[in-house]
Amino acid sequence: MLDTNLPPVNGTLIWYYTICPRQAWLIARQMTPDENDDNVVLGRFLHEKAYNRDRHEVLVGNIKIDLVRGARGEVVIGEIKKSSHARESARLQLLYYLYVLKGYGLDLKGVLLFPLEKQREEIVLDAAGVEAVERAIAGVREVVAQPFPPSPVKIKWCRPCAYAEYCWA
Ligand code: SF4
């Protein structure tokens, strides 16, 4: 049976799940990482300050999205990341937002924004994207429903991870 104390799937959980399922489990249980970790601070700063003039944050259901201006002046869904290193995870997170909005009858485009690299990438939800999102949603549900977190596995994301001390001390 689904534990109703667990948060519903959201974009943040999709992002963490694709980086490291253990992180998704910890976040879902409100075991939040060190808020003063450099990566967490930088991510928060960029999210609060980057593209401030062109951004409007809105809450749709249980997801918070940034509306920004697209390259042709149209309104699109923006997702700001501090680096493009986890581009695939960022794509999936944004595809998830587009998927949820489609459920509300809103057919929008998205744009990934990497302000420190002055890069942007337009994202469109297609059939493959829907399939990937639905697979990720099922994966998140399965992981967070487990009574214990997945064991830590050394991956390239461990070094900058705010949970590194917790996992590897
Ligand atoms: S330190 Fe590594 S194993 Fe632990 S949560 Fe972070 S990425 Fe996952």
Tab-separated table of N, CA and C and ligand atoms in Angstrom, residues 16 19-24 26 150-168, ligand 1:
chain	number	residue	atom	x	y	z
A	16	TYR	N	16.652	14.045	-8.754
A	16	TYR	CA	17.547	13.285	-7.867
A	16	TYR	C	17.545	11.807	-8.215
A	19	ILE	N	19.902	11.079	-10.919
A	19	ILE	CA	21.310	11.258	-10.505
A	19	ILE	C	21.716	10.082	-9.611
A	20	CYS	N	20.886	9.852	-8.586
A	20	CYS	CA	21.191	8.800	-7.607
A	20	CYS	C	19.900	8.456	-6.849
A	21	PRO	N	19.389	7.238	-7.005
A	21	PRO	CA	18.139	6.858	-6.333
A	21	PRO	C	18.211	7.037	-4.810
A	22	ARG	N	19.408	6.862	-4.255
A	22	ARG	CA	19.539	7.041	-2.801
A	22	ARG	C	19.220	8.491	-2.409
A	23	GLN	N	19.703	9.435	-3.213
A	23	GLN	CA	19.394	10.847	-2.939
A	23	GLN	C	17.896	11.078	-2.965
A	24	ALA	N	17.221	10.474	-3.960
A	24	ALA	CA	15.770	10.657	-4.073
A	24	ALA	C	15.083	10.136	-2.805
A	26	LEU	N	16.350	9.899	0.227
A	26	LEU	CA	16.661	10.783	1.362
A	26	LEU	C	15.844	12.072	1.290
A	150	PRO	N	18.304	2.957	-0.757
A	150	PRO	CA	19.242	2.101	-1.494
A	150	PRO	C	20.646	2.308	-0.923
A	151	SER	N	21.470	1.267	-0.951
A	151	SER	CA	22.841	1.406	-0.443
A	151	SER	C	23.597	2.427	-1.291
A	152	PRO	N	24.546	3.134	-0.655
A	152	PRO	CA	25.326	4.084	-1.465
A	152	PRO	C	26.192	3.364	-2.482
A	153	VAL	N	26.285	3.941	-3.641
A	153	VAL	CA	27.130	3.406	-4.715
A	153	VAL	C	28.010	4.552	-5.175
A	154	LYS	N	29.317	4.302	-5.225
A	154	LYS	CA	30.243	5.379	-5.647
A	154	LYS	C	30.005	5.710	-7.116
A	155	ILE	N	29.599	6.928	-7.359
A	155	ILE	CA	29.405	7.391	-8.737
A	155	ILE	C	30.070	8.759	-8.879
A	156	LYS	N	30.119	9.275	-10.093
A	156	LYS	CA	30.828	10.544	-10.293
A	156	LYS	C	30.154	11.703	-9.572
A	157	TRP	N	28.864	11.542	-9.213
A	157	TRP	CA	28.152	12.632	-8.545
A	157	TRP	C	28.407	12.664	-7.046
A	158	CYS	N	29.089	11.657	-6.498
A	158	CYS	CA	29.303	11.617	-5.045
A	158	CYS	C	30.188	12.779	-4.576
A	159	ARG	N	31.196	13.104	-5.358
A	159	ARG	CA	32.159	14.108	-4.895
A	159	ARG	C	31.484	15.461	-4.578
A	160	PRO	N	30.681	16.007	-5.512
A	160	PRO	CA	30.032	17.288	-5.185
A	160	PRO	C	28.710	17.124	-4.421
A	161	CYS	N	28.342	15.906	-4.041
A	161	CYS	CA	27.023	15.685	-3.434
A	161	CYS	C	26.987	16.174	-1.989
A	162	ALA	N	25.903	16.865	-1.632
A	162	ALA	CA	25.766	17.388	-0.274
A	162	ALA	C	25.562	16.272	0.753
A	163	TYR	N	25.281	15.055	0.297
A	163	TYR	CA	25.130	13.918	1.209
A	163	TYR	C	26.422	13.117	1.359
A	164	ALA	N	27.489	13.555	0.711
A	164	ALA	CA	28.702	12.733	0.657
A	164	ALA	C	29.181	12.332	2.056
A	165	GLU	N	29.146	13.281	2.968
A	165	GLU	CA	29.637	12.973	4.314
A	165	GLU	C	28.751	11.914	4.980
A	166	TYR	N	27.452	12.059	4.759
A	166	TYR	CA	26.493	11.108	5.343
A	166	TYR	C	26.714	9.711	4.764
A	167	CYS	N	26.969	9.642	3.446
A	167	CYS	CA	27.098	8.328	2.799
A	167	CYS	C	28.451	7.687	3.043
A	168	TRP	N	29.492	8.519	3.103
A	168	TRP	CA	30.847	7.947	3.030
A	168	TRP	C	31.741	8.243	4.236
B	1	SF4	S1	27.086	10.694	-1.927
B	1	SF4	FE1	26.846	9.421	-3.756
B	1	SF4	S2	25.660	7.652	-3.043
B	1	SF4	FE2	25.422	9.251	-1.501
B	1	SF4	S3	23.535	10.305	-2.079
B	1	SF4	FE3	25.246	11.427	-2.984
B	1	SF4	S4	25.452	10.605	-5.054
B	1	SF4	FE4	24.203	9.154	-3.878
